[in-house]
Amino acid sequence: MIIDAHLHLPVGEKFRTLQEKKEKLLAEMNENHVDKCIVIADSWPESEIGSTDELTDLFPVTEEQRVLVAGGISPDVSFRESLSKLNGYLDRRQIVGIKLYTGHEKFYLDDERLSEVYETALRYNVPVLFHSGWDDAQYGNADLAEKVLGKYPELKLVCCHCWYPHIQKCMKLIKYPNMFFDLSSVADDADTQNDIADSVMTLIEKVPDRVIFGSDSFGCSMKEHIRFIGSLDLAPETKQKIFYDNAKRIYQI
Ligand SMILES: [Zn+2]
């Protein structure tokens, strides 16, 4: 069983409507035997990968829901309005987490304005996800994650991409029990996969209950991520945690 806990709608001229993007996503999941996934919204109201409003519409809450939604928010655009909407989505259980695009956007993870986002996440017991690694890594760096967890020790914080390609940065954070690591994009470059595999293995061996499978499709390949993580020399029960159990527990799927 597989939960892909980090992906986005496909983009490009081929897709004229959100419905077509949804169909492509479902087809990709079927082809790769992915049971469930978390599709992450953009933080801006207009986006090719879809806003929180659009994705919650596209993937309504049902008993058999295969595609869950993480909402996006930015302190730099319609912040108050987005925050109030997120509260509504959380009340109705339409989203399972909140994403911050630190680095893609120029705000720091410990930005004072985000305190209300962290407090909202705590109130609803959902994780806050943040972008880490390439593209201005300083905005979501490890020392800032430490600061946030120092201030909000109960907050579940998910580091997307494990500071790829510097996976070893995760080691500094494993002492925080509510720090989680999502593997999306780590299998993006075939040339560096051996080195990456060593760091990913070390991380998983240290905190097998806190590493979550994700692919970052459609920016990265779902198939290649499943192959890469599947190829690691891990016990079957550990693989089951990474591919399924951890995401199910952390996102309360
Ligand atoms: Zn992503």
XYZ file of C-alpha atoms and ligand atoms in Angstrom:
254
model
C 0.000 0.000 0.000
C 1.292 3.448 -0.897
C 0.361 6.968 0.161
C 2.142 9.614 -1.891
C 2.086 12.403 0.682
C 3.447 15.185 -1.504
C 2.386 15.961 -5.020
C 0.751 18.681 -7.109
C -1.624 18.842 -10.024
C 0.062 18.557 -13.442
C 0.629 21.774 -15.389
C 1.069 22.645 -19.046
C -0.825 23.371 -22.202
C -2.115 19.810 -22.508
C -4.527 20.423 -19.669
C -7.243 22.943 -20.324
C -9.273 22.440 -17.160
C -8.835 21.430 -13.548
C -10.959 18.383 -14.305
C -8.417 17.230 -16.916
C -5.610 17.700 -14.392
C -7.556 15.679 -11.863
C -8.023 12.855 -14.367
C -4.309 12.834 -15.179
C -3.482 12.674 -11.457
C -5.826 9.730 -10.898
C -4.419 7.933 -13.940
C -0.869 8.422 -12.644
C -1.866 7.031 -9.249
C -3.484 3.982 -10.855
C -0.504 3.334 -13.068
C 1.862 3.421 -10.081
C -0.430 1.552 -7.668
C -0.673 4.520 -5.333
C -3.676 4.070 -3.046
C -3.957 7.595 -1.682
C -2.185 10.887 -2.035
C -2.005 14.400 -0.668
C -2.227 17.071 -3.350
C -0.729 20.347 -2.184
C -2.318 23.647 -3.131
C -0.436 26.772 -4.044
C -0.443 29.728 -1.666
C -1.561 32.194 -4.360
C -5.142 32.636 -5.500
C -4.181 32.186 -9.173
C -2.000 29.164 -9.866
C -1.615 26.400 -12.429
C -1.333 23.796 -9.639
C -4.553 25.072 -8.106
C -5.432 27.179 -5.075
C -6.817 25.748 -1.846
C -10.316 26.844 -2.927
C -9.964 25.031 -6.249
C -8.493 21.823 -4.837
C -11.047 21.496 -2.045
C -13.744 21.857 -4.720
C -12.057 19.350 -7.018
C -11.544 16.731 -4.294
C -14.580 16.793 -2.017
C -14.640 14.918 1.286
C -16.089 11.423 0.894
C -15.790 8.071 2.660
C -13.642 6.667 -0.132
C -11.543 9.777 -0.702
C -8.250 8.859 -2.401
C -6.935 12.378 -2.948
C -6.611 14.553 0.143
C -5.712 18.219 0.082
C -3.118 20.317 1.894
C -3.927 24.037 1.851
C -1.423 26.747 0.972
C -0.949 30.158 2.559
C 1.457 33.070 2.183
C 1.949 36.039 4.529
C 2.457 38.116 1.370
C -0.888 37.655 -0.362
C -4.464 37.933 0.983
C -3.197 36.564 4.260
C -6.161 37.368 6.514
C -8.664 36.099 3.997
C -6.686 32.888 3.381
C -6.292 32.242 7.091
C -9.988 32.600 7.710
C -10.731 30.279 4.781
C -8.219 27.721 6.064
C -10.019 27.704 9.411
C -13.242 26.889 7.595
C -11.616 24.083 5.592
C -10.119 22.677 8.778
C -13.492 22.853 10.536
C -15.008 20.820 7.710
C -11.967 18.491 7.494
C -11.395 19.444 3.850
C -7.640 19.841 4.305
C -5.109 17.693 6.173
C -2.213 20.147 6.459
C -0.990 23.666 5.677
C 1.909 24.379 3.301
C 4.343 27.294 3.474
C 6.459 27.970 0.376
C 9.554 29.290 2.163
C 12.241 29.888 -0.466
C 9.835 29.857 -3.418
C 8.528 32.927 -1.608
C 10.698 35.404 0.241
C 9.637 34.975 3.837
C 11.365 33.131 6.649
C 9.931 30.164 8.506
C 10.148 32.065 11.795
C 8.424 35.173 10.376
C 6.307 36.704 13.151
C 3.310 36.851 10.817
C 3.221 33.049 10.705
C 2.437 32.667 14.405
C -1.281 32.574 13.602
C -0.699 29.819 11.053
C 1.177 27.737 13.623
C -1.491 28.361 16.246
C -4.224 27.359 13.790
C -2.372 24.127 12.947
C -1.984 23.372 16.650
C -5.666 24.010 17.312
C -6.691 21.511 14.620
C -3.748 19.166 15.211
C -2.638 19.220 11.568
C 0.953 19.487 10.318
C 2.548 22.563 8.799
C 4.653 21.661 5.754
C 7.449 23.902 4.511
C 9.608 23.942 1.410
C 13.297 23.319 2.088
C 16.435 22.959 0.024
C 17.074 24.399 -3.431
C 15.908 27.949 -4.319
C 16.985 30.259 -1.510
C 17.338 27.584 1.162
C 17.939 30.227 3.834
C 14.198 30.994 4.081
C 13.394 27.509 5.358
C 16.677 26.510 6.910
C 17.269 24.038 9.743
C 18.036 26.692 12.369
C 14.671 28.348 11.644
C 12.839 25.030 11.973
C 14.558 24.655 15.351
C 13.348 28.099 16.382
C 9.760 27.300 15.414
C 9.801 23.966 17.256
C 11.449 25.645 20.259
C 8.506 28.025 20.410
C 5.808 25.446 19.476
C 7.041 22.035 20.673
C 3.612 20.437 20.081
C 3.447 21.591 16.457
C 3.876 18.889 13.807
C 6.345 20.325 11.313
C 7.013 18.556 8.000
C 10.228 19.383 6.166
C 9.421 18.864 2.484
C 12.393 17.620 0.414
C 14.725 17.066 3.420
C 16.814 20.080 2.374
C 17.631 18.230 -0.844
C 20.382 17.703 -1.885
C 21.741 18.231 1.662
C 19.774 15.468 3.362
C 22.253 15.297 6.240
C 20.853 18.617 7.528
C 17.875 16.602 8.808
C 20.084 14.969 11.429
C 20.295 18.192 13.389
C 16.518 18.169 13.814
C 15.820 14.564 14.761
C 15.973 15.472 18.456
C 12.607 17.225 18.023
C 9.909 14.527 18.276
C 7.434 16.524 16.155
C 9.810 17.125 13.278
C 8.900 14.986 10.247
C 10.668 14.540 6.914
C 9.042 14.138 3.513
C 11.157 12.473 0.833
C 9.645 14.263 -2.148
C 12.161 15.149 -4.880
C 15.123 13.210 -3.372
C 15.198 10.821 -6.359
C 15.153 13.644 -8.893
C 18.728 13.304 -10.158
C 19.945 9.874 -11.259
C 23.601 11.021 -10.990
C 23.462 11.717 -7.249
C 21.162 8.893 -6.185
C 23.906 6.798 -4.549
C 24.992 9.550 -2.182
C 21.408 10.507 -1.524
C 20.528 6.867 -0.782
C 23.159 6.753 1.985
C 21.824 9.886 3.695
C 18.204 8.781 3.301
C 19.028 5.364 4.807
C 20.791 6.982 7.774
C 17.797 9.228 8.378
C 15.274 6.380 8.114
C 17.314 4.168 10.436
C 17.407 6.943 13.045
C 13.734 7.957 12.876
C 11.746 5.278 10.989
C 8.464 6.642 12.338
C 9.063 10.172 11.083
C 10.001 9.813 7.422
C 7.176 10.057 4.883
C 7.086 9.007 1.249
C 6.302 11.720 -1.306
C 7.200 12.182 -4.965
C 6.648 15.861 -5.785
C 4.897 14.769 -8.976
C 4.363 16.222 -11.469
C 7.575 18.205 -11.055
C 9.359 14.926 -10.301
C 8.567 11.348 -11.289
C 6.209 9.323 -9.096
C 7.450 6.116 -10.662
C 11.117 6.928 -10.069
C 10.507 7.898 -6.436
C 8.667 4.652 -5.744
C 11.458 2.692 -7.418
C 14.202 4.541 -5.524
C 12.714 4.232 -2.031
C 11.626 0.665 -2.810
C 15.222 -0.208 -3.751
C 16.668 0.829 -0.361
C 17.882 -2.013 1.816
C 15.215 -1.694 4.513
C 13.140 -4.230 6.426
C 9.628 -4.721 4.967
C 8.006 -3.273 8.094
C 10.165 -0.155 7.805
C 9.202 0.278 4.148
C 5.570 -0.071 5.134
C 6.032 2.796 7.612
C 7.684 5.050 5.038
C 5.269 4.264 2.199
C 2.069 4.223 4.224
C 1.823 4.087 8.022
C 3.630 7.321 8.856
C 1.604 9.478 6.481
C -1.621 7.841 7.636
C -0.822 8.626 11.252
C 0.672 12.103 10.849
C -2.011 13.410 8.460
C -4.798 11.390 10.145
C -5.872 9.897 6.823
Zn 6.062 20.129 -3.956
